[in-house]
Amino acid sequence: MGLERKMFRGMFSPTEVVRLKQPCFTPGRLFEPGKYNAADLPDVAFDMGLVDHLPPVKGNSAENFHPQNPQPQNLEE
């Protein structure tokens, strides 16, 4: 028998973006699989193990968007 990984709301920051792996039905709403803020999902999604951390971003994508020393461009030449 395999080990079960138990997840609960306390493992996630309220502002953390998490992945809902399967549809989650509540009396008031249907949550489709996708990315959500942890605070936006119901407790039952965490209790049932439907929520997971997003994988880490690979590479230096932050450097592509915010260069350390941008070179000034002269448009008059």
PDB file of N, CA, C and O in Angstrom:
ATOM      1  N   MET A   1       0.844  -1.180   0.000  1.00  0.00           N
ATOM      2  CA  MET A   1       0.000   0.000   0.000  1.00  0.00           C
ATOM      3  C   MET A   1       0.888   1.241   0.000  1.00  0.00           C
ATOM      4  O   MET A   1       1.840   1.334   0.763  1.00  0.00           O
ATOM      5  N   GLY A   2       0.577   2.211  -0.872  1.00  0.00           N
ATOM      6  CA  GLY A   2       1.389   3.414  -1.003  1.00  0.00           C
ATOM      7  C   GLY A   2       1.133   4.424   0.099  1.00  0.00           C
ATOM      8  O   GLY A   2       0.133   4.355   0.821  1.00  0.00           O
ATOM      9  N   LEU A   3       2.043   5.335   0.230  1.00  0.00           N
ATOM     10  CA  LEU A   3       1.887   6.407   1.203  1.00  0.00           C
ATOM     11  C   LEU A   3       0.982   7.496   0.645  1.00  0.00           C
ATOM     12  O   LEU A   3       1.072   7.851  -0.527  1.00  0.00           O
ATOM     13  N   GLU A   4       0.145   8.040   1.490  1.00  0.00           N
ATOM     14  CA  GLU A   4      -0.748   9.120   1.077  1.00  0.00           C
ATOM     15  C   GLU A   4      -0.167  10.441   1.548  1.00  0.00           C
ATOM     16  O   GLU A   4       0.227  10.577   2.710  1.00  0.00           O
ATOM     17  N   ARG A   5      -0.101  11.389   0.649  1.00  0.00           N
ATOM     18  CA  ARG A   5       0.403  12.716   0.996  1.00  0.00           C
ATOM     19  C   ARG A   5      -0.778  13.577   1.431  1.00  0.00           C
ATOM     20  O   ARG A   5      -1.679  13.863   0.646  1.00  0.00           O
ATOM     21  N   LYS A   6      -0.811  13.963   2.689  1.00  0.00           N
ATOM     22  CA  LYS A   6      -1.934  14.730   3.233  1.00  0.00           C
ATOM     23  C   LYS A   6      -1.641  16.218   3.111  1.00  0.00           C
ATOM     24  O   LYS A   6      -0.610  16.700   3.558  1.00  0.00           O
ATOM     25  N   MET A   7      -2.554  16.951   2.466  1.00  0.00           N
ATOM     26  CA  MET A   7      -2.411  18.394   2.306  1.00  0.00           C
ATOM     27  C   MET A   7      -3.475  19.077   3.163  1.00  0.00           C
ATOM     28  O   MET A   7      -4.555  18.542   3.361  1.00  0.00           O
ATOM     29  N   PHE A   8      -3.169  20.260   3.663  1.00  0.00           N
ATOM     30  CA  PHE A   8      -4.151  21.049   4.383  1.00  0.00           C
ATOM     31  C   PHE A   8      -3.871  22.522   4.132  1.00  0.00           C
ATOM     32  O   PHE A   8      -2.797  22.893   3.664  1.00  0.00           O
ATOM     33  N   ARG A   9      -4.855  23.361   4.409  1.00  0.00           N
ATOM     34  CA  ARG A   9      -4.773  24.784   4.091  1.00  0.00           C
ATOM     35  C   ARG A   9      -3.550  25.443   4.721  1.00  0.00           C
ATOM     36  O   ARG A   9      -2.939  26.337   4.145  1.00  0.00           O
ATOM     37  N   GLY A  10      -3.149  25.011   5.900  1.00  0.00           N
ATOM     38  CA  GLY A  10      -2.021  25.617   6.602  1.00  0.00           C
ATOM     39  C   GLY A  10      -0.687  25.452   5.892  1.00  0.00           C
ATOM     40  O   GLY A  10       0.277  26.140   6.214  1.00  0.00           O
ATOM     41  N   MET A  11      -0.614  24.574   4.920  1.00  0.00           N
ATOM     42  CA  MET A  11       0.630  24.370   4.172  1.00  0.00           C
ATOM     43  C   MET A  11       0.850  25.447   3.114  1.00  0.00           C
ATOM     44  O   MET A  11       1.917  25.511   2.512  1.00  0.00           O
ATOM     45  N   PHE A  12      -0.150  26.276   2.872  1.00  0.00           N
ATOM     46  CA  PHE A  12      -0.100  27.269   1.801  1.00  0.00           C
ATOM     47  C   PHE A  12      -0.302  28.670   2.372  1.00  0.00           C
ATOM     48  O   PHE A  12      -1.130  28.875   3.250  1.00  0.00           O
ATOM     49  N   SER A  13       0.413  29.623   1.831  1.00  0.00           N
ATOM     50  CA  SER A  13       0.191  31.027   2.163  1.00  0.00           C
ATOM     51  C   SER A  13      -1.116  31.465   1.510  1.00  0.00           C
ATOM     52  O   SER A  13      -1.435  31.021   0.403  1.00  0.00           O
ATOM     53  N   PRO A  14      -1.912  32.335   2.157  1.00  0.00           N
ATOM     54  CA  PRO A  14      -3.179  32.773   1.545  1.00  0.00           C
ATOM     55  C   PRO A  14      -2.999  33.447   0.186  1.00  0.00           C
ATOM     56  O   PRO A  14      -3.888  33.389  -0.659  1.00  0.00           O
ATOM     57  N   THR A  15      -1.850  34.062  -0.054  1.00  0.00           N
ATOM     58  CA  THR A  15      -1.621  34.742  -1.328  1.00  0.00           C
ATOM     59  C   THR A  15      -0.890  33.859  -2.340  1.00  0.00           C
ATOM     60  O   THR A  15      -0.682  34.280  -3.469  1.00  0.00           O
ATOM     61  N   GLU A  16      -0.533  32.634  -1.940  1.00  0.00           N
ATOM     62  CA  GLU A  16       0.188  31.728  -2.842  1.00  0.00           C
ATOM     63  C   GLU A  16      -0.731  31.243  -3.964  1.00  0.00           C
ATOM     64  O   GLU A  16      -1.887  30.894  -3.738  1.00  0.00           O
ATOM     65  N   VAL A  17      -0.206  31.223  -5.162  1.00  0.00           N
ATOM     66  CA  VAL A  17      -0.947  30.685  -6.297  1.00  0.00           C
ATOM     67  C   VAL A  17      -0.724  29.178  -6.304  1.00  0.00           C
ATOM     68  O   VAL A  17       0.409  28.713  -6.294  1.00  0.00           O
ATOM     69  N   VAL A  18      -1.841  28.432  -6.277  1.00  0.00           N
ATOM     70  CA  VAL A  18      -1.783  26.973  -6.211  1.00  0.00           C
ATOM     71  C   VAL A  18      -2.513  26.377  -7.410  1.00  0.00           C
ATOM     72  O   VAL A  18      -3.228  27.065  -8.126  1.00  0.00           O
ATOM     73  N   ARG A  19      -2.334  25.072  -7.601  1.00  0.00           N
ATOM     74  CA  ARG A  19      -2.973  24.371  -8.709  1.00  0.00           C
ATOM     75  C   ARG A  19      -4.071  23.471  -8.166  1.00  0.00           C
ATOM     76  O   ARG A  19      -3.822  22.633  -7.292  1.00  0.00           O
ATOM     77  N   LEU A  20      -5.282  23.642  -8.679  1.00  0.00           N
ATOM     78  CA  LEU A  20      -6.381  22.735  -8.383  1.00  0.00           C
ATOM     79  C   LEU A  20      -6.338  21.638  -9.430  1.00  0.00           C
ATOM     80  O   LEU A  20      -6.466  21.904 -10.629  1.00  0.00           O
ATOM     81  N   LYS A  21      -6.122  20.393  -9.001  1.00  0.00           N
ATOM     82  CA  LYS A  21      -5.867  19.290  -9.916  1.00  0.00           C
ATOM     83  C   LYS A  21      -7.128  18.714 -10.543  1.00  0.00           C
ATOM     84  O   LYS A  21      -7.075  18.181 -11.656  1.00  0.00           O
ATOM     85  N   GLN A  22      -8.250  18.774  -9.840  1.00  0.00           N
ATOM     86  CA  GLN A  22      -9.503  18.189 -10.305  1.00  0.00           C
ATOM     87  C   GLN A  22     -10.640  19.149 -10.001  1.00  0.00           C
ATOM     88  O   GLN A  22     -10.495  20.031  -9.164  1.00  0.00           O
ATOM     89  N   PRO A  23     -11.795  18.974 -10.661  1.00  0.00           N
ATOM     90  CA  PRO A  23     -12.946  19.821 -10.320  1.00  0.00           C
ATOM     91  C   PRO A  23     -13.327  19.640  -8.854  1.00  0.00           C
ATOM     92  O   PRO A  23     -13.203  18.560  -8.289  1.00  0.00           O
ATOM     93  N   CYS A  24     -13.757  20.732  -8.232  1.00  0.00           N
ATOM     94  CA  CYS A  24     -14.184  20.710  -6.837  1.00  0.00           C
ATOM     95  C   CYS A  24     -15.601  21.263  -6.777  1.00  0.00           C
ATOM     96  O   CYS A  24     -15.831  22.422  -7.130  1.00  0.00           O
ATOM     97  N   PHE A  25     -16.534  20.449  -6.333  1.00  0.00           N
ATOM     98  CA  PHE A  25     -17.940  20.833  -6.254  1.00  0.00           C
ATOM     99  C   PHE A  25     -18.266  21.253  -4.828  1.00  0.00           C
ATOM    100  O   PHE A  25     -17.996  20.519  -3.885  1.00  0.00           O
ATOM    101  N   THR A  26     -18.840  22.428  -4.675  1.00  0.00           N
ATOM    102  CA  THR A  26     -19.346  22.890  -3.389  1.00  0.00           C
ATOM    103  C   THR A  26     -20.820  23.227  -3.586  1.00  0.00           C
ATOM    104  O   THR A  26     -21.278  23.349  -4.735  1.00  0.00           O
ATOM    105  N   PRO A  27     -21.595  23.381  -2.525  1.00  0.00           N
ATOM    106  CA  PRO A  27     -23.013  23.710  -2.704  1.00  0.00           C
ATOM    107  C   PRO A  27     -23.247  25.018  -3.469  1.00  0.00           C
ATOM    108  O   PRO A  27     -24.244  25.163  -4.151  1.00  0.00           O
ATOM    109  N   GLY A  28     -22.291  25.944  -3.407  1.00  0.00           N
ATOM    110  CA  GLY A  28     -22.492  27.235  -4.058  1.00  0.00           C
ATOM    111  C   GLY A  28     -21.738  27.443  -5.352  1.00  0.00           C
ATOM    112  O   GLY A  28     -22.021  28.382  -6.092  1.00  0.00           O
ATOM    113  N   ARG A  29     -20.771  26.579  -5.642  1.00  0.00           N
ATOM    114  CA  ARG A  29     -19.917  26.863  -6.795  1.00  0.00           C
ATOM    115  C   ARG A  29     -19.179  25.614  -7.276  1.00  0.00           C
ATOM    116  O   ARG A  29     -18.911  24.702  -6.495  1.00  0.00           O
ATOM    117  N   LEU A  30     -18.839  25.617  -8.547  1.00  0.00           N
ATOM    118  CA  LEU A  30     -17.979  24.597  -9.148  1.00  0.00           C
ATOM    119  C   LEU A  30     -16.632  25.255  -9.427  1.00  0.00           C
ATOM    120  O   LEU A  30     -16.554  26.269 -10.118  1.00  0.00           O
ATOM    121  N   PHE A  31     -15.574  24.692  -8.887  1.00  0.00           N
ATOM    122  CA  PHE A  31     -14.224  25.177  -9.144  1.00  0.00           C
ATOM    123  C   PHE A  31     -13.594  24.262 -10.186  1.00  0.00           C
ATOM    124  O   PHE A  31     -13.417  23.077  -9.955  1.00  0.00           O
ATOM    125  N   GLU A  32     -13.269  24.814 -11.336  1.00  0.00           N
ATOM    126  CA  GLU A  32     -12.633  24.070 -12.423  1.00  0.00           C
ATOM    127  C   GLU A  32     -11.143  23.914 -12.123  1.00  0.00           C
ATOM    128  O   GLU A  32     -10.559  24.742 -11.433  1.00  0.00           O
ATOM    129  N   PRO A  33     -10.491  22.877 -12.656  1.00  0.00           N
ATOM    130  CA  PRO A  33      -9.040  22.741 -12.480  1.00  0.00           C
ATOM    131  C   PRO A  33      -8.317  23.959 -13.055  1.00  0.00           C
ATOM    132  O   PRO A  33      -8.731  24.520 -14.068  1.00  0.00           O
ATOM    133  N   GLY A  34      -7.262  24.363 -12.380  1.00  0.00           N
ATOM    134  CA  GLY A  34      -6.490  25.515 -12.834  1.00  0.00           C
ATOM    135  C   GLY A  34      -5.747  26.157 -11.686  1.00  0.00           C
ATOM    136  O   GLY A  34      -5.565  25.565 -10.629  1.00  0.00           O
ATOM    137  N   LYS A  35      -5.333  27.398 -11.894  1.00  0.00           N
ATOM    138  CA  LYS A  35      -4.551  28.138 -10.905  1.00  0.00           C
ATOM    139  C   LYS A  35      -5.469  29.079 -10.130  1.00  0.00           C
ATOM    140  O   LYS A  35      -6.299  29.774 -10.718  1.00  0.00           O
ATOM    141  N   TYR A  36      -5.301  29.100  -8.800  1.00  0.00           N
ATOM    142  CA  TYR A  36      -6.091  29.936  -7.906  1.00  0.00           C
ATOM    143  C   TYR A  36      -5.197  30.446  -6.788  1.00  0.00           C
ATOM    144  O   TYR A  36      -4.189  29.816  -6.448  1.00  0.00           O
ATOM    145  N   ASN A  37      -5.605  31.556  -6.157  1.00  0.00           N
ATOM    146  CA  ASN A  37      -5.003  31.940  -4.895  1.00  0.00           C
ATOM    147  C   ASN A  37      -5.515  30.965  -3.853  1.00  0.00           C
ATOM    148  O   ASN A  37      -6.695  30.584  -3.875  1.00  0.00           O
ATOM    149  N   ALA A  38      -4.670  30.558  -2.931  1.00  0.00           N
ATOM    150  CA  ALA A  38      -5.065  29.578  -1.920  1.00  0.00           C
ATOM    151  C   ALA A  38      -6.263  30.069  -1.112  1.00  0.00           C
ATOM    152  O   ALA A  38      -7.120  29.275  -0.728  1.00  0.00           O
ATOM    153  N   ALA A  39      -6.358  31.365  -0.871  1.00  0.00           N
ATOM    154  CA  ALA A  39      -7.465  31.908  -0.085  1.00  0.00           C
ATOM    155  C   ALA A  39      -8.802  31.810  -0.817  1.00  0.00           C
ATOM    156  O   ALA A  39      -9.855  31.851  -0.179  1.00  0.00           O
ATOM    157  N   ASP A  40      -8.797  31.667  -2.140  1.00  0.00           N
ATOM    158  CA  ASP A  40     -10.034  31.622  -2.925  1.00  0.00           C
ATOM    159  C   ASP A  40     -10.675  30.235  -2.960  1.00  0.00           C
ATOM    160  O   ASP A  40     -11.824  30.113  -3.373  1.00  0.00           O
ATOM    161  N   LEU A  41      -9.945  29.199  -2.555  1.00  0.00           N
ATOM    162  CA  LEU A  41     -10.463  27.836  -2.630  1.00  0.00           C
ATOM    163  C   LEU A  41     -11.098  27.422  -1.308  1.00  0.00           C
ATOM    164  O   LEU A  41     -10.667  27.857  -0.236  1.00  0.00           O
ATOM    165  N   PRO A  42     -12.107  26.560  -1.359  1.00  0.00           N
ATOM    166  CA  PRO A  42     -12.754  26.105  -0.120  1.00  0.00           C
ATOM    167  C   PRO A  42     -11.882  25.097   0.630  1.00  0.00           C
ATOM    168  O   PRO A  42     -11.007  24.441   0.045  1.00  0.00           O
ATOM    169  N   ASP A  43     -12.133  24.952   1.921  1.00  0.00           N
ATOM    170  CA  ASP A  43     -11.378  24.011   2.753  1.00  0.00           C
ATOM    171  C   ASP A  43     -11.478  22.583   2.229  1.00  0.00           C
ATOM    172  O   ASP A  43     -10.527  21.816   2.324  1.00  0.00           O
ATOM    173  N   VAL A  44     -12.626  22.219   1.681  1.00  0.00           N
ATOM    174  CA  VAL A  44     -12.826  20.849   1.221  1.00  0.00           C
ATOM    175  C   VAL A  44     -11.838  20.483   0.111  1.00  0.00           C
ATOM    176  O   VAL A  44     -11.413  19.336   0.016  1.00  0.00           O
ATOM    177  N   ALA A  45     -11.430  21.437  -0.711  1.00  0.00           N
ATOM    178  CA  ALA A  45     -10.459  21.165  -1.771  1.00  0.00           C
ATOM    179  C   ALA A  45      -9.117  20.748  -1.173  1.00  0.00           C
ATOM    180  O   ALA A  45      -8.454  19.852  -1.689  1.00  0.00           O
ATOM    181  N   PHE A  46      -8.736  21.367  -0.066  1.00  0.00           N
ATOM    182  CA  PHE A  46      -7.482  21.014   0.604  1.00  0.00           C
ATOM    183  C   PHE A  46      -7.624  19.668   1.320  1.00  0.00           C
ATOM    184  O   PHE A  46      -6.743  18.817   1.255  1.00  0.00           O
ATOM    185  N   ASP A  47      -8.773  19.465   1.998  1.00  0.00           N
ATOM    186  CA  ASP A  47      -9.004  18.231   2.747  1.00  0.00           C
ATOM    187  C   ASP A  47      -9.033  17.006   1.831  1.00  0.00           C
ATOM    188  O   ASP A  47      -8.612  15.926   2.222  1.00  0.00           O
ATOM    189  N   MET A  48      -9.534  17.169   0.615  1.00  0.00           N
ATOM    190  CA  MET A  48      -9.629  16.056  -0.323  1.00  0.00           C
ATOM    191  C   MET A  48      -8.332  15.836  -1.104  1.00  0.00           C
ATOM    192  O   MET A  48      -8.240  14.909  -1.898  1.00  0.00           O
ATOM    193  N   GLY A  49      -7.339  16.710  -0.922  1.00  0.00           N
ATOM    194  CA  GLY A  49      -6.063  16.550  -1.610  1.00  0.00           C
ATOM    195  C   GLY A  49      -6.097  16.997  -3.059  1.00  0.00           C
ATOM    196  O   GLY A  49      -5.314  16.516  -3.871  1.00  0.00           O
ATOM    197  N   LEU A  50      -6.991  17.924  -3.391  1.00  0.00           N
ATOM    198  CA  LEU A  50      -7.116  18.390  -4.773  1.00  0.00           C
ATOM    199  C   LEU A  50      -6.182  19.548  -5.099  1.00  0.00           C
ATOM    200  O   LEU A  50      -6.092  19.970  -6.238  1.00  0.00           O
ATOM    201  N   VAL A  51      -5.500  20.084  -4.097  1.00  0.00           N
ATOM    202  CA  VAL A  51      -4.663  21.274  -4.263  1.00  0.00           C
ATOM    203  C   VAL A  51      -3.199  20.876  -4.167  1.00  0.00           C
ATOM    204  O   VAL A  51      -2.821  20.047  -3.349  1.00  0.00           O
ATOM    205  N   ASP A  52      -2.368  21.486  -5.016  1.00  0.00           N
ATOM    206  CA  ASP A  52      -0.944  21.197  -5.001  1.00  0.00           C
ATOM    207  C   ASP A  52      -0.169  22.485  -5.258  1.00  0.00           C
ATOM    208  O   ASP A  52      -0.691  23.429  -5.841  1.00  0.00           O
ATOM    209  N   HIS A  53       1.084  22.496  -4.808  1.00  0.00           N
ATOM    210  CA  HIS A  53       1.967  23.632  -5.089  1.00  0.00           C
ATOM    211  C   HIS A  53       2.265  23.663  -6.579  1.00  0.00           C
ATOM    212  O   HIS A  53       2.320  22.623  -7.239  1.00  0.00           O
ATOM    213  N   LEU A  54       2.490  24.847  -7.125  1.00  0.00           N
ATOM    214  CA  LEU A  54       2.928  24.970  -8.509  1.00  0.00           C
ATOM    215  C   LEU A  54       4.401  24.587  -8.589  1.00  0.00           C
ATOM    216  O   LEU A  54       5.161  24.838  -7.659  1.00  0.00           O
ATOM    217  N   PRO A  55       4.819  23.983  -9.695  1.00  0.00           N
ATOM    218  CA  PRO A  55       6.242  23.654  -9.825  1.00  0.00           C
ATOM    219  C   PRO A  55       7.067  24.939  -9.900  1.00  0.00           C
ATOM    220  O   PRO A  55       6.579  25.975 -10.365  1.00  0.00           O
ATOM    221  N   PRO A  56       8.319  24.896  -9.455  1.00  0.00           N
ATOM    222  CA  PRO A  56       9.156  26.096  -9.522  1.00  0.00           C
ATOM    223  C   PRO A  56       9.424  26.505 -10.957  1.00  0.00           C
ATOM    224  O   PRO A  56       9.472  25.667 -11.856  1.00  0.00           O
ATOM    225  N   VAL A  57       9.616  27.797 -11.149  1.00  0.00           N
ATOM    226  CA  VAL A  57       9.921  28.330 -12.475  1.00  0.00           C
ATOM    227  C   VAL A  57      11.395  28.098 -12.751  1.00  0.00           C
ATOM    228  O   VAL A  57      12.247  28.399 -11.926  1.00  0.00           O
ATOM    229  N   LYS A  58      11.700  27.557 -13.922  1.00  0.00           N
ATOM    230  CA  LYS A  58      13.086  27.273 -14.281  1.00  0.00           C
ATOM    231  C   LYS A  58      13.672  28.433 -15.075  1.00  0.00           C
ATOM    232  O   LYS A  58      12.964  29.152 -15.751  1.00  0.00           O
ATOM    233  N   GLY A  59      14.978  28.582 -14.974  1.00  0.00           N
ATOM    234  CA  GLY A  59      15.669  29.609 -15.752  1.00  0.00           C
ATOM    235  C   GLY A  59      15.717  30.931 -15.032  1.00  0.00           C
ATOM    236  O   GLY A  59      15.332  31.061 -13.871  1.00  0.00           O
ATOM    237  N   ASN A  60      16.199  31.919 -15.730  1.00  0.00           N
ATOM    238  CA  ASN A  60      16.345  33.263 -15.178  1.00  0.00           C
ATOM    239  C   ASN A  60      15.342  34.197 -15.830  1.00  0.00           C
ATOM    240  O   ASN A  60      15.699  35.237 -16.367  1.00  0.00           O
ATOM    241  N   SER A  61      14.084  33.846 -15.787  1.00  0.00           N
ATOM    242  CA  SER A  61      13.072  34.651 -16.464  1.00  0.00           C
ATOM    243  C   SER A  61      12.953  36.044 -15.860  1.00  0.00           C
ATOM    244  O   SER A  61      12.623  36.991 -16.549  1.00  0.00           O
ATOM    245  N   ALA A  62      13.260  36.199 -14.567  1.00  0.00           N
ATOM    246  CA  ALA A  62      13.188  37.512 -13.943  1.00  0.00           C
ATOM    247  C   ALA A  62      14.219  38.460 -14.557  1.00  0.00           C
ATOM    248  O   ALA A  62      13.975  39.647 -14.693  1.00  0.00           O
ATOM    249  N   GLU A  63      15.374  37.924 -14.941  1.00  0.00           N
ATOM    250  CA  GLU A  63      16.393  38.763 -15.555  1.00  0.00           C
ATOM    251  C   GLU A  63      15.958  39.224 -16.944  1.00  0.00           C
ATOM    252  O   GLU A  63      16.340  40.299 -17.389  1.00  0.00           O
ATOM    253  N   ASN A  64      15.163  38.442 -17.626  1.00  0.00           N
ATOM    254  CA  ASN A  64      14.700  38.831 -18.952  1.00  0.00           C
ATOM    255  C   ASN A  64      13.737  40.005 -18.884  1.00  0.00           C
ATOM    256  O   ASN A  64      13.687  40.822 -19.787  1.00  0.00           O
ATOM    257  N   PHE A  65      12.978  40.107 -17.816  1.00  0.00           N
ATOM    258  CA  PHE A  65      12.001  41.176 -17.691  1.00  0.00           C
ATOM    259  C   PHE A  65      12.574  42.416 -17.018  1.00  0.00           C
ATOM    260  O   PHE A  65      12.123  43.517 -17.239  1.00  0.00           O
ATOM    261  N   HIS A  66      13.579  42.259 -16.158  1.00  0.00           N
ATOM    262  CA  HIS A  66      14.163  43.375 -15.426  1.00  0.00           C
ATOM    263  C   HIS A  66      15.676  43.342 -15.553  1.00  0.00           C
ATOM    264  O   HIS A  66      16.374  42.869 -14.662  1.00  0.00           O
ATOM    265  N   PRO A  67      16.213  43.822 -16.667  1.00  0.00           N
ATOM    266  CA  PRO A  67      17.668  43.783 -16.833  1.00  0.00           C
ATOM    267  C   PRO A  67      18.365  44.632 -15.770  1.00  0.00           C
ATOM    268  O   PRO A  67      17.853  45.671 -15.356  1.00  0.00           O
ATOM    269  N   GLN A  68      19.538  44.182 -15.329  1.00  0.00           N
ATOM    270  CA  GLN A  68      20.275  44.874 -14.280  1.00  0.00           C
ATOM    271  C   GLN A  68      20.770  46.249 -14.739  1.00  0.00           C
ATOM    272  O   GLN A  68      20.601  47.232 -14.053  1.00  0.00           O
ATOM    273  N   ASN A  69      21.389  46.321 -15.910  1.00  0.00           N
ATOM    274  CA  ASN A  69      21.943  47.573 -16.424  1.00  0.00           C
ATOM    275  C   ASN A  69      21.466  47.783 -17.856  1.00  0.00           C
ATOM    276  O   ASN A  69      22.183  47.483 -18.804  1.00  0.00           O
ATOM    277  N   PRO A  70      20.271  48.296 -18.031  1.00  0.00           N
ATOM    278  CA  PRO A  70      19.800  48.488 -19.401  1.00  0.00           C
ATOM    279  C   PRO A  70      20.642  49.540 -20.123  1.00  0.00           C
ATOM    280  O   PRO A  70      21.027  50.545 -19.547  1.00  0.00           O
ATOM    281  N   GLN A  71      20.962  49.286 -21.388  1.00  0.00           N
ATOM    282  CA  GLN A  71      21.762  50.207 -22.171  1.00  0.00           C
ATOM    283  C   GLN A  71      20.856  51.286 -22.752  1.00  0.00           C
ATOM    284  O   GLN A  71      19.810  50.988 -23.315  1.00  0.00           O
ATOM    285  N   PRO A  72      21.238  52.562 -22.579  1.00  0.00           N
ATOM    286  CA  PRO A  72      20.409  53.624 -23.149  1.00  0.00           C
ATOM    287  C   PRO A  72      20.456  53.569 -24.676  1.00  0.00           C
ATOM    288  O   PRO A  72      21.487  53.251 -25.272  1.00  0.00           O
ATOM    289  N   GLN A  73      19.344  53.839 -25.294  1.00  0.00           N
ATOM    290  CA  GLN A  73      19.275  53.807 -26.739  1.00  0.00           C
ATOM    291  C   GLN A  73      19.133  55.232 -27.259  1.00  0.00           C
ATOM    292  O   GLN A  73      18.331  56.005 -26.773  1.00  0.00           O
ATOM    293  N   ASN A  74      19.926  55.540 -28.259  1.00  0.00           N
ATOM    294  CA  ASN A  74      19.874  56.852 -28.878  1.00  0.00           C
ATOM    295  C   ASN A  74      19.081  56.704 -30.174  1.00  0.00           C
ATOM    296  O   ASN A  74      19.540  56.082 -31.127  1.00  0.00           O
ATOM    297  N   LEU A  75      17.902  57.281 -30.217  1.00  0.00           N
ATOM    298  CA  LEU A  75      17.034  57.131 -31.381  1.00  0.00           C
ATOM    299  C   LEU A  75      17.317  58.159 -32.463  1.00  0.00           C
ATOM    300  O   LEU A  75      16.775  58.071 -33.555  1.00  0.00           O
ATOM    301  N   GLU A  76      18.198  59.138 -32.194  1.00  0.00           N
ATOM    302  CA  GLU A  76      18.469  60.195 -33.156  1.00  0.00           C
ATOM    303  C   GLU A  76      19.455  59.753 -34.229  1.00  0.00           C
ATOM    304  O   GLU A  76      19.566  60.394 -35.249  1.00  0.00           O
ATOM    305  N   GLU A  77      20.238  58.724 -34.009  1.00  0.00           N
ATOM    306  CA  GLU A  77      21.256  58.313 -34.980  1.00  0.00           C
ATOM    307  C   GLU A  77      20.691  57.542 -36.107  1.00  0.00           C
ATOM    308  O   GLU A  77      19.823  56.866 -36.206  1.00  0.00           O
TER     309      GLU A  77
END
